[in-house]
Tab-separated table of C-alpha atoms and ligand atoms in Angstrom:
chain	number	residue	atom	x	y	z
A	1	MET	CA	-0.043	0.102	0.039
A	2	THR	CA	1.530	3.293	-1.018
A	3	ASN	CA	0.722	6.716	0.462
A	4	THR	CA	1.568	8.852	-2.582
A	5	PHE	CA	-0.726	10.223	-5.019
A	6	PRO	CA	-0.758	9.726	-8.799
A	7	LYS	CA	1.754	12.390	-10.347
A	8	HIS	CA	-1.066	14.748	-11.951
A	9	PHE	CA	-3.431	14.436	-9.085
A	10	LEU	CA	-5.872	17.545	-8.920
A	11	TRP	CA	-5.275	18.954	-5.366
A	12	GLY	CA	-7.986	21.948	-5.097
A	13	ALA	CA	-9.785	23.898	-2.599
A	14	SER	CA	-13.228	25.081	-3.369
A	15	ILE	CA	-16.038	27.892	-2.827
A	16	SER	CA	-19.131	29.302	-4.100
A	17	ALA	CA	-19.927	32.946	-4.913
A	18	HIS	CA	-22.752	34.073	-2.572
A	19	GLN	CA	-21.017	32.146	0.479
A	20	THR	CA	-18.038	34.321	0.217
A	21	GLU	CA	-18.310	37.151	-2.259
A	22	GLY	CA	-20.404	39.773	-0.081
A	23	ALA	CA	-20.623	42.985	-2.283
A	24	TYR	CA	-24.138	42.066	-2.916
A	25	GLN	CA	-25.059	45.180	-4.718
A	26	SER	CA	-21.981	46.205	-6.039
A	27	ASP	CA	-21.129	46.969	-9.780
A	28	GLY	CA	-24.609	46.240	-11.031
A	29	LYS	CA	-25.199	42.821	-9.390
A	30	GLY	CA	-28.835	41.999	-9.180
A	31	LEU	CA	-30.535	39.990	-6.113
A	32	SER	CA	-30.331	36.463	-6.111
A	33	VAL	CA	-32.600	34.159	-3.852
A	34	GLN	CA	-29.900	34.039	-1.351
A	35	ASP	CA	-30.110	37.686	-1.056
A	36	THR	CA	-33.678	37.527	-0.466
A	37	ARG	CA	-34.277	34.225	1.625
A	38	GLN	CA	-36.187	33.771	4.828
A	39	ARG	CA	-34.026	32.802	7.576
A	40	ASP	CA	-35.308	31.311	11.087
A	41	ASN	CA	-32.241	32.653	12.566
A	42	HIS	CA	-31.763	36.313	12.699
A	43	ASP	CA	-28.572	35.934	14.844
A	44	ILE	CA	-26.570	34.670	12.173
A	45	THR	CA	-24.565	36.655	9.397
A	46	ASP	CA	-26.713	36.976	6.001
A	47	PHE	CA	-24.537	36.775	2.703
A	48	THR	CA	-24.405	40.840	2.081
A	49	VAL	CA	-20.822	41.153	3.181
A	50	ALA	CA	-19.966	37.375	3.366
A	51	VAL	CA	-16.139	37.527	3.518
A	52	ASP	CA	-15.572	39.970	1.021
A	53	HIS	CA	-14.057	37.748	-1.505
A	54	TYR	CA	-15.277	40.099	-4.337
A	55	HIS	CA	-12.616	42.898	-3.195
A	56	HIS	CA	-9.941	40.440	-1.568
A	57	TYR	CA	-9.861	37.888	-4.416
A	58	LYS	CA	-6.557	38.880	-5.286
A	59	GLU	CA	-5.434	38.464	-1.842
A	60	ASP	CA	-7.223	34.902	-1.473
A	61	ILE	CA	-5.698	33.620	-4.764
A	62	ARG	CA	-2.220	34.541	-3.814
A	63	LEU	CA	-2.603	32.673	-0.412
A	64	LEU	CA	-4.224	29.626	-2.340
A	65	ALA	CA	-1.382	29.687	-4.823
A	66	GLU	CA	0.980	29.683	-1.627
A	67	MET	CA	-0.630	26.413	-0.444
A	68	GLY	CA	-0.003	25.187	-3.398
A	69	ILE	CA	-3.793	24.441	-4.968
A	70	LYS	CA	-3.927	23.085	-8.722
A	71	VAL	CA	-7.661	23.701	-9.000
A	72	PHE	CA	-9.731	26.261	-7.686
A	73	ARG	CA	-13.504	25.634	-7.821
A	74	PHE	CA	-15.753	28.738	-7.360
A	75	SER	CA	-18.858	29.786	-9.051
A	76	ILE	CA	-20.140	32.571	-10.925
A	77	ALA	CA	-22.710	34.384	-9.501
A	78	TRP	CA	-25.703	34.503	-12.614
A	79	THR	CA	-26.905	38.008	-10.952
A	80	ARG	CA	-23.653	39.545	-11.877
A	81	ILE	CA	-23.791	38.881	-15.540
A	82	PHE	CA	-27.535	39.143	-15.838
A	83	PRO	CA	-28.820	41.326	-12.903
A	84	ASN	CA	-32.193	39.768	-13.734
A	85	GLY	CA	-31.263	36.440	-15.043
A	86	ARG	CA	-31.646	37.262	-18.609
A	87	GLY	CA	-31.473	40.775	-20.890
A	88	GLU	CA	-28.641	42.604	-21.039
A	89	ILE	CA	-25.121	41.715	-20.121
A	90	ASN	CA	-23.750	43.694	-16.894
A	91	GLN	CA	-20.057	44.548	-18.161
A	92	LYS	CA	-18.747	44.681	-14.941
A	93	GLY	CA	-19.869	41.307	-13.793
A	94	LEU	CA	-18.666	40.114	-16.906
A	95	GLN	CA	-15.369	41.734	-16.308
A	96	HIS	CA	-14.785	40.565	-12.236
A	97	TYR	CA	-14.645	36.723	-13.585
A	98	ASN	CA	-12.413	37.774	-16.393
A	99	ASP	CA	-10.134	39.166	-13.690
A	100	VAL	CA	-10.748	36.122	-11.185
A	101	ILE	CA	-9.912	33.644	-14.182
A	102	ASP	CA	-6.376	35.846	-15.136
A	103	GLU	CA	-5.597	35.808	-11.825
A	104	LEU	CA	-5.730	32.111	-11.228
A	105	LEU	CA	-3.747	31.486	-14.398
A	106	LYS	CA	-1.230	33.658	-13.500
A	107	TYR	CA	-0.353	31.200	-10.640
A	108	GLY	CA	-0.982	28.329	-12.924
A	109	ILE	CA	-4.315	27.352	-11.135
A	110	GLN	CA	-6.754	25.716	-13.101
A	111	PRO	CA	-10.374	27.232	-12.233
A	112	TYR	CA	-13.014	24.774	-12.454
A	113	ILE	CA	-16.463	26.870	-12.417
A	114	THR	CA	-19.542	25.921	-11.194
A	115	LEU	CA	-22.506	27.606	-13.425
A	116	ASN	CA	-24.708	28.053	-10.713
A	117	HIS	CA	-24.508	27.125	-6.921
A	118	PHE	CA	-27.850	28.059	-4.924
A	119	ASP	CA	-27.968	31.309	-6.344
A	120	LEU	CA	-30.880	31.546	-9.032
A	121	PRO	CA	-31.814	35.324	-9.840
A	122	GLN	CA	-34.459	36.489	-7.920
A	123	ALA	CA	-35.978	37.858	-10.871
A	124	LEU	CA	-36.418	34.541	-12.523
A	125	GLU	CA	-37.735	33.043	-9.306
A	126	ASP	CA	-41.026	35.754	-9.204
A	127	GLU	CA	-41.617	34.216	-12.950
A	128	GLY	CA	-41.758	30.754	-11.117
A	129	GLY	CA	-37.759	29.671	-10.634
A	130	TRP	CA	-37.075	26.342	-11.716
A	131	SER	CA	-41.116	25.627	-11.797
A	132	ALA	CA	-40.978	27.487	-15.384
A	133	ARG	CA	-39.461	26.152	-18.377
A	134	THR	CA	-38.705	29.491	-19.099
A	135	THR	CA	-35.695	29.448	-16.334
A	136	VAL	CA	-34.279	26.683	-18.397
A	137	GLU	CA	-33.950	28.881	-21.558
A	138	ALA	CA	-32.624	31.617	-19.305
A	139	PHE	CA	-29.994	29.323	-18.024
A	140	LYS	CA	-28.855	28.240	-21.527
A	141	HIS	CA	-28.355	31.768	-22.504
A	142	TYR	CA	-26.437	32.499	-18.965
A	143	ALA	CA	-24.292	29.224	-19.820
A	144	GLU	CA	-23.619	30.520	-23.421
A	145	THR	CA	-22.596	33.876	-22.324
A	146	VAL	CA	-20.028	32.612	-19.830
A	147	PHE	CA	-18.780	29.844	-22.049
A	148	GLU	CA	-18.020	32.177	-24.774
A	149	ALA	CA	-16.581	34.943	-22.393
A	150	TYR	CA	-14.120	32.498	-20.734
A	151	GLY	CA	-13.912	29.421	-22.586
A	152	ASP	CA	-10.617	30.069	-23.968
A	153	ARG	CA	-9.127	30.083	-20.990
A	154	ALA	CA	-11.530	28.062	-18.642
A	155	LYS	CA	-11.695	24.595	-19.777
A	156	HIS	CA	-13.520	22.636	-16.842
A	157	TRP	CA	-16.969	23.555	-16.000
A	158	LEU	CA	-19.582	22.312	-13.331
A	159	THR	CA	-23.164	22.854	-13.862
A	160	ILE	CA	-25.811	22.980	-11.100
A	161	ASN	CA	-24.444	22.534	-7.572
A	162	GLU	CA	-26.373	19.639	-5.536
A	163	PRO	CA	-29.782	19.560	-7.463
A	164	ASN	CA	-30.606	16.969	-5.025
A	165	ILE	CA	-29.905	18.401	-1.784
A	166	MET	CA	-31.425	21.935	-3.032
A	167	LEU	CA	-34.620	19.695	-3.820
A	168	LEU	CA	-34.743	17.635	-0.507
A	169	VAL	CA	-33.933	20.192	1.882
A	170	ASP	CA	-35.457	23.311	0.202
A	171	LYS	CA	-36.261	24.844	3.220
A	172	LYS	CA	-32.694	25.127	4.604
A	173	ILE	CA	-31.301	25.974	1.232
A	174	LEU	CA	-34.059	28.173	-0.521
A	175	GLY	CA	-35.966	29.528	2.541
A	176	LYS	CA	-39.371	27.842	1.304
A	177	GLU	CA	-40.618	24.221	1.103
A	178	ILE	CA	-42.011	23.140	-2.239
A	179	PRO	CA	-44.786	20.802	-3.016
A	180	LEU	CA	-43.653	17.130	-4.247
A	181	GLN	CA	-45.127	17.565	-7.556
A	182	GLU	CA	-43.572	20.796	-8.029
A	183	LYS	CA	-40.292	19.847	-6.856
A	184	TYR	CA	-40.156	16.798	-9.227
A	185	GLN	CA	-41.155	19.113	-12.245
A	186	GLN	CA	-38.236	21.396	-10.990
A	187	PHE	CA	-36.183	18.381	-11.009
A	188	HIS	CA	-36.904	17.841	-14.765
A	189	HIS	CA	-36.183	21.652	-15.419
A	190	LEU	CA	-32.659	21.556	-13.588
A	191	MET	CA	-31.393	18.431	-15.523
A	192	ILE	CA	-32.515	19.557	-18.806
A	193	ALA	CA	-30.955	22.810	-17.993
A	194	GLU	CA	-27.615	20.714	-17.433
A	195	LYS	CA	-28.037	18.495	-20.158
A	196	TYR	CA	-28.053	22.090	-22.250
A	197	ALA	CA	-24.656	23.052	-20.360
A	198	PHE	CA	-23.059	19.713	-21.590
A	199	LYS	CA	-24.360	20.215	-24.960
A	200	ARG	CA	-23.028	23.889	-25.199
A	201	CYS	CA	-19.881	23.498	-23.288
A	202	HIS	CA	-18.854	20.775	-25.982
A	203	GLU	CA	-20.027	23.144	-28.729
A	204	LEU	CA	-18.380	26.334	-27.994
A	205	ILE	CA	-15.274	25.402	-25.832
A	206	GLU	CA	-12.474	23.856	-27.801
A	207	GLY	CA	-11.068	21.061	-25.269
A	208	GLY	CA	-13.947	22.164	-22.804
A	209	LYS	CA	-14.773	19.727	-20.247
A	210	ILE	CA	-18.061	19.478	-18.158
A	211	GLY	CA	-19.718	17.617	-15.032
A	212	PRO	CA	-22.640	17.381	-12.932
A	213	VAL	CA	-22.012	18.224	-9.197
A	214	PRO	CA	-24.189	16.464	-6.834
A	215	ASN	CA	-23.637	15.698	-3.303
A	216	ILE	CA	-23.382	11.863	-3.612
A	217	SER	CA	-23.607	9.770	-0.296
A	218	LEU	CA	-23.999	6.021	0.327
A	219	VAL	CA	-27.249	5.267	2.090
A	220	TYR	CA	-27.080	2.167	4.197
A	221	PRO	CA	-29.921	0.032	5.893
A	222	ALA	CA	-30.420	0.098	9.278
A	223	THR	CA	-30.461	-3.529	10.003
A	224	SER	CA	-30.468	-6.738	7.400
A	225	LYS	CA	-34.329	-6.462	7.578
A	226	PRO	CA	-34.991	-7.150	3.909
A	227	LEU	CA	-37.561	-4.047	4.531
A	228	ASP	CA	-34.618	-1.944	5.625
A	229	ASN	CA	-32.692	-2.943	2.637
A	230	GLN	CA	-35.574	-1.740	0.286
A	231	ALA	CA	-35.947	1.477	2.413
A	232	ALA	CA	-32.000	2.313	1.454
A	233	LEU	CA	-32.741	1.257	-2.255
A	234	TYR	CA	-35.429	3.779	-2.304
A	235	PHE	CA	-33.308	6.579	-1.027
A	236	ASN	CA	-30.061	5.701	-2.490
A	237	SER	CA	-32.340	6.210	-5.883
A	238	ILE	CA	-33.984	9.158	-4.671
A	239	ARG	CA	-30.949	11.086	-3.206
A	240	ASN	CA	-28.391	9.720	-5.255
A	241	TRP	CA	-28.611	7.663	-8.909
A	242	ALA	CA	-32.089	9.774	-9.960
A	243	TYR	CA	-29.789	12.786	-10.860
A	244	LEU	CA	-26.781	10.862	-11.895
A	245	ASP	CA	-28.612	8.363	-14.125
A	246	PHE	CA	-30.269	11.225	-15.696
A	247	SER	CA	-26.741	12.903	-16.053
A	248	CYS	CA	-24.972	10.053	-17.289
A	249	PHE	CA	-27.568	7.596	-18.892
A	250	GLY	CA	-30.202	9.929	-20.001
A	251	ARG	CA	-32.814	8.289	-18.218
A	252	TYR	CA	-35.268	8.280	-15.334
A	253	ASN	CA	-34.336	5.038	-13.340
A	254	THR	CA	-37.186	2.547	-12.409
A	255	VAL	CA	-37.065	2.981	-8.514
A	256	PHE	CA	-37.318	6.411	-9.099
A	257	LYS	CA	-40.037	6.368	-11.606
A	258	ASP	CA	-41.815	3.885	-8.952
A	259	TYR	CA	-41.476	6.586	-6.429
A	260	LEU	CA	-42.999	9.150	-8.735
A	261	ASN	CA	-45.714	7.270	-9.695
A	262	ARG	CA	-46.819	6.176	-5.839
A	263	ASN	CA	-46.750	9.991	-5.287
A	264	ASN	CA	-48.833	10.901	-8.085
A	265	VAL	CA	-46.233	13.028	-9.523
A	266	THR	CA	-46.246	13.517	-13.429
A	267	ILE	CA	-43.538	15.347	-15.173
A	268	THR	CA	-44.170	17.353	-18.216
A	269	ILE	CA	-41.615	16.658	-20.764
A	270	ALA	CA	-40.891	18.928	-23.786
A	271	PRO	CA	-40.876	17.471	-27.382
A	272	GLU	CA	-36.882	18.592	-27.574
A	273	ASP	CA	-35.971	16.659	-24.275
A	274	LYS	CA	-35.604	13.318	-25.647
A	275	GLU	CA	-32.898	14.122	-27.951
A	276	LEU	CA	-31.041	16.141	-25.241
A	277	MET	CA	-31.409	13.642	-22.452
A	278	GLU	CA	-29.826	10.719	-24.891
A	279	ASN	CA	-27.261	12.461	-26.700
A	280	HIS	CA	-25.239	14.947	-24.267
A	281	PHE	CA	-23.111	13.406	-21.530
A	282	PRO	CA	-20.547	14.608	-19.042
A	283	ASP	CA	-16.896	14.082	-19.212
A	284	PHE	CA	-16.515	13.619	-15.535
A	285	VAL	CA	-18.436	13.607	-12.294
A	286	ALA	CA	-17.868	15.981	-9.866
A	287	MET	CA	-18.982	14.902	-6.252
A	288	ASN	CA	-19.528	16.595	-3.108
A	289	PHE	CA	-19.367	14.191	0.147
A	290	TYR	CA	-19.424	14.985	3.792
A	291	THR	CA	-21.131	11.839	5.402
A	292	THR	CA	-23.024	8.641	4.505
A	293	VAL	CA	-26.730	8.159	5.616
A	294	THR	CA	-28.529	5.393	7.315
A	295	VAL	CA	-32.375	4.646	6.775
A	296	GLU	CA	-34.930	2.236	8.092
A	297	LYS	CA	-38.240	1.340	6.820
A	298	PRO	CA	-40.699	3.439	8.571
A	299	THR	CA	-43.413	0.859	10.483
A	300	LYS	CA	-45.391	3.139	12.330
A	301	LYS	CA	-46.441	6.834	11.733
A	302	ASP	CA	-45.063	8.102	14.987
A	303	GLY	CA	-45.821	11.580	14.683
A	304	MET	CA	-42.832	12.907	12.748
A	305	ALA	CA	-43.895	14.724	9.883
A	306	ASN	CA	-42.862	13.644	6.339
A	307	GLY	CA	-39.739	15.818	5.098
A	308	ILE	CA	-36.287	16.403	5.468
A	309	SER	CA	-34.594	18.763	7.607
A	310	ASP	CA	-31.191	17.959	7.675
A	311	GLN	CA	-29.860	16.008	4.703
A	312	GLN	CA	-26.666	15.221	6.852
A	313	SER	CA	-28.268	14.002	9.937
A	314	GLU	CA	-31.127	11.412	10.709
A	315	ASP	CA	-33.755	13.940	10.509
A	316	ILE	CA	-35.259	12.790	7.503
A	317	MET	CA	-38.266	10.756	6.499
A	318	GLU	CA	-40.609	9.854	3.818
A	319	TRP	CA	-43.798	7.779	4.894
A	320	GLY	CA	-43.964	4.519	3.137
A	321	PHE	CA	-40.587	4.876	1.858
A	322	TYR	CA	-37.726	5.419	4.441
A	323	LYS	CA	-36.884	6.955	7.878
A	324	GLY	CA	-33.624	8.393	9.126
A	325	PHE	CA	-31.604	6.110	11.671
A	326	THR	CA	-28.755	6.952	13.937
A	327	ASN	CA	-25.834	4.748	12.858
A	328	PRO	CA	-24.433	3.330	16.272
A	329	TYR	CA	-21.164	2.684	14.414
A	330	LEU	CA	-20.312	6.554	13.679
A	331	LYS	CA	-19.291	9.496	15.124
A	332	LYS	CA	-20.554	12.750	14.874
A	333	ASN	CA	-19.021	16.540	14.661
A	334	GLU	CA	-20.180	19.203	16.662
A	335	PHE	CA	-23.123	20.398	14.396
A	336	ASN	CA	-24.549	16.805	14.416
A	337	TRP	CA	-23.258	15.423	11.066
A	338	THR	CA	-21.806	11.896	11.077
A	339	ILE	CA	-18.399	11.247	10.020
A	340	ASP	CA	-17.642	8.261	7.796
A	341	PRO	CA	-14.276	8.182	6.165
A	342	ASP	CA	-14.751	4.301	5.285
A	343	GLY	CA	-18.119	5.302	3.456
A	344	LEU	CA	-16.331	7.761	1.132
A	345	LYS	CA	-14.312	4.788	-0.237
A	346	THR	CA	-17.322	2.831	-0.717
A	347	THR	CA	-19.141	5.667	-2.098
A	348	LEU	CA	-16.313	6.285	-4.591
A	349	GLN	CA	-16.315	2.681	-5.686
A	350	THR	CA	-20.070	2.264	-6.089
A	351	LEU	CA	-20.214	5.471	-7.929
A	352	TYR	CA	-17.479	4.584	-10.247
A	353	ASP	CA	-18.810	1.159	-10.939
A	354	ARG	CA	-22.277	2.695	-12.231
A	355	TYR	CA	-20.911	5.303	-14.419
A	356	HIS	CA	-17.233	4.625	-15.538
A	357	LEU	CA	-16.478	8.612	-15.376
A	358	PRO	CA	-13.145	10.152	-13.749
A	359	ILE	CA	-14.409	11.231	-10.482
A	360	ILE	CA	-13.240	14.705	-8.662
A	361	ILE	CA	-14.239	15.346	-5.187
A	362	THR	CA	-15.255	19.130	-5.267
A	363	GLU	CA	-16.632	19.147	-1.687
A	364	ASN	CA	-15.299	17.416	1.575
A	365	GLY	CA	-14.462	19.081	5.025
A	366	LEU	CA	-15.188	19.636	8.381
A	367	GLY	CA	-17.328	22.579	9.838
A	368	ALA	CA	-16.090	23.273	13.327
A	369	LYS	CA	-15.707	26.764	15.329
A	370	ASP	CA	-12.283	27.814	15.302
A	371	GLU	CA	-10.290	29.787	17.533
A	372	LEU	CA	-7.966	32.549	16.708
A	373	THR	CA	-5.412	32.844	19.408
A	374	ALA	CA	-3.785	36.128	20.263
A	375	ASP	CA	-0.532	35.403	18.347
A	376	GLY	CA	-2.587	35.068	15.314
A	377	LYS	CA	-2.961	31.489	15.018
A	378	ILE	CA	-5.645	28.755	14.418
A	379	HIS	CA	-4.611	25.198	15.783
A	380	ASP	CA	-7.286	23.111	13.825
A	381	THR	CA	-5.918	19.539	14.495
A	382	TYR	CA	-9.745	18.540	14.570
A	383	ARG	CA	-9.928	19.585	10.754
A	384	ILE	CA	-6.532	18.228	9.641
A	385	ASN	CA	-7.697	14.584	11.408
A	386	TYR	CA	-10.833	14.874	9.313
A	387	LEU	CA	-9.045	15.679	6.143
A	388	LYS	CA	-6.621	12.964	6.716
A	389	GLN	CA	-8.913	10.139	7.392
A	390	HIS	CA	-11.017	11.048	3.894
A	391	ILE	CA	-8.154	11.527	2.003
A	392	ASP	CA	-6.366	8.066	3.230
A	393	GLN	CA	-9.926	6.828	1.662
A	394	CYS	CA	-9.287	8.443	-1.771
A	395	LEU	CA	-6.072	6.722	-1.691
A	396	GLN	CA	-7.275	3.413	-0.868
A	397	ALA	CA	-10.059	4.089	-3.742
A	398	ILE	CA	-7.510	4.862	-6.274
A	399	GLU	CA	-5.592	1.618	-5.595
A	400	ALA	CA	-9.052	-0.314	-5.791
A	401	GLY	CA	-9.220	1.138	-9.434
A	402	VAL	CA	-11.562	4.165	-9.131
A	403	ASP	CA	-10.385	7.077	-11.661
A	404	LEU	CA	-10.514	9.239	-8.986
A	405	ILE	CA	-8.622	12.513	-10.461
A	406	GLY	CA	-8.403	15.279	-7.845
A	407	TYR	CA	-9.590	16.299	-4.449
A	408	SER	CA	-11.033	19.815	-3.681
A	409	PRO	CA	-12.027	20.281	-0.117
A	410	TRP	CA	-14.552	22.749	1.240
A	411	SER	CA	-13.402	25.055	1.780
A	412	ALA	CA	-10.544	27.433	0.353
A	413	ILE	CA	-11.395	30.259	2.850
A	414	ASP	CA	-13.850	30.716	5.691
A	415	LEU	CA	-17.315	31.295	4.585
A	416	VAL	CA	-20.856	32.112	5.248
A	417	SER	CA	-22.085	28.219	5.992
A	418	VAL	CA	-25.784	27.572	4.197
A	419	HIS	CA	-27.658	28.155	7.583
A	420	GLU	CA	-25.036	28.268	10.227
A	421	GLY	CA	-23.417	31.863	9.730
A	422	ILE	CA	-19.797	32.500	9.849
A	423	SER	CA	-19.287	30.438	13.254
A	424	LYS	CA	-19.167	27.045	11.343
A	425	ARG	CA	-15.545	27.354	9.773
A	426	TYR	CA	-14.404	25.422	6.792
A	427	GLY	CA	-11.406	27.279	5.538
A	428	PHE	CA	-7.910	26.535	5.356
A	429	ILE	CA	-7.403	30.468	5.783
A	430	TYR	CA	-9.144	31.917	8.605
A	431	VAL	CA	-11.259	35.269	8.072
A	432	ASP	CA	-11.402	37.281	11.085
A	433	ARG	CA	-15.032	38.512	11.635
A	434	THR	CA	-18.136	37.379	13.894
A	435	GLU	CA	-21.742	36.860	12.867
A	436	GLN	CA	-22.477	40.582	14.078
A	437	ASP	CA	-19.020	42.136	13.552
A	438	GLU	CA	-17.340	42.458	10.351
A	439	LYS	CA	-13.952	43.532	12.259
A	440	ASP	CA	-11.180	43.828	9.562
A	441	LEU	CA	-11.768	40.817	7.504
A	442	ALA	CA	-8.114	39.764	7.888
A	443	ARG	CA	-6.939	36.573	6.573
A	444	TYR	CA	-4.863	34.349	8.829
A	445	ARG	CA	-3.174	30.681	7.820
A	446	LYS	CA	-4.574	28.291	9.867
A	447	ASP	CA	-2.471	24.969	10.858
A	448	SER	CA	-4.436	22.821	8.226
A	449	PHE	CA	-3.228	25.378	5.919
A	450	TYR	CA	0.221	24.237	6.158
A	451	TRP	CA	-0.474	20.634	6.572
A	452	TYR	CA	-2.556	20.887	3.239
A	453	GLN	CA	0.596	22.638	1.588
A	454	GLU	CA	3.030	19.808	2.789
A	455	LEU	CA	0.544	17.305	1.522
A	456	ILE	CA	0.281	18.884	-2.130
A	457	LYS	CA	4.106	19.832	-2.069
A	458	THR	CA	4.998	16.035	-1.527
A	459	ASN	CA	2.147	14.679	-2.941
A	460	GLN	CA	2.097	12.171	-0.188
A	461	LEU	CA	0.005	11.764	3.002
A	462	PRO	CA	2.474	12.338	5.893
A	463	SER	CA	2.561	8.371	7.594
B	501	BGP	C1	-22.901	21.845	0.581
B	501	BGP	C2	-22.947	22.971	-0.236
B	501	BGP	C3	-22.252	23.898	0.277
B	501	BGP	C4	-21.938	24.106	1.615
B	501	BGP	C5	-21.779	22.667	2.343
B	501	BGP	C6	-21.778	22.750	3.680
B	501	BGP	O1	-24.358	21.106	0.477
B	501	BGP	O2	-22.644	22.480	-1.628
B	501	BGP	O3	-22.485	25.333	-0.180
B	501	BGP	O4	-22.084	24.715	2.359
B	501	BGP	O5	-22.726	21.954	2.137
B	501	BGP	O6	-22.814	22.875	4.063
B	501	BGP	P1	-23.007	23.687	5.713
B	501	BGP	O7	-22.796	25.343	5.162
B	501	BGP	O8	-24.530	23.991	5.905
B	501	BGP	O9	-22.457	23.563	6.626
């Protein structure tokens, strides 16, 4: 067993636009659903300033170059390019990502760009959002615009971040619940929008490569009871394979179709969809992974309402299909997310065997409450341990034959978590601010920064 990674392994680091950039109305930017979303907890910060990456991008990229990354995964804020989702291009917004890309290339860092990461333009949301077919057309035009603007230099693209989690955890991510019928019509539109992105990326960018970016976690049965296994089959399909089967095989899988039928969901499919579904495919799969999920078959209606409130814990249930179960063999982090490095290897193997496409991990990491010491240090040993365990499983997956081409953890710098604010930090770089006080937003290298730097330099996991 070696502890060395393949020579050209793509070490990276990831962020999204709305969780880092701030400057939410600067230089002509329009509002997105993340700027307007209703929050349960008003004590945590919103995304108006975030970590002001919009103004600090040069400093941030310089630090990331110092850390040695080969790949930077970030997203474009659609509302910087088209403030209302479509219409006239906002040149200042277009220029901003030109500058970001050039800055990355200056250091030899390859951009991996997510077209959309949870921040649909509010103007499109007002017209029905992903429930409306017209959003697919607007997305297609937006994607074509950025492919044409940046495709001479940016060759790697990711489509829409975690459509599976966005739909399953709608309340938490979008601030509202979407009825089931509408949710799965949105599924179809999101997946068709993605197909257009595959098609147009290949047509417009010479040497362009593109992949879907779902959150994939294997679902375990709580026991060896046949019905628990059936619950895992359904939830694996609803959570994971429905999305990737659409992207990679161009079809609805049968378990998912049965789930839709049993819920009386009917999807409207446009005449042009068949051609798109069956002819346009990704070059690789980008995968986000934090934990695995364990489910049992719900046997009695025990007062728990149908629904999913937290995708990373056992707080999930759909009557007749599956119910979350606390896996007694796994530990949890301080935010109640289970930790399962072995599950990462199994997830990678299962995914690779199913699709036979190269895989890059575009999110994995530990959210924790870090402490800045008086002498400007952050001793995040817990994060190093988490990363070490998961990276070790990546190595084992490669040894087992998985074509894993890169690892780009969450997150490059501290950012505002989806619903826990800035107190839940993920970055290699600490940003000095609190929920209520923006302070000076100064950047500090954490211990994990130096650890990751050494790992990239040697291309080896320290033994
Ligand atoms: C993923 C999202 C990210 C990120 C991460 C951590 O689902 O793609 O945007 O936020 O989860 O989640 P959280 O911010 O809730 O800790």
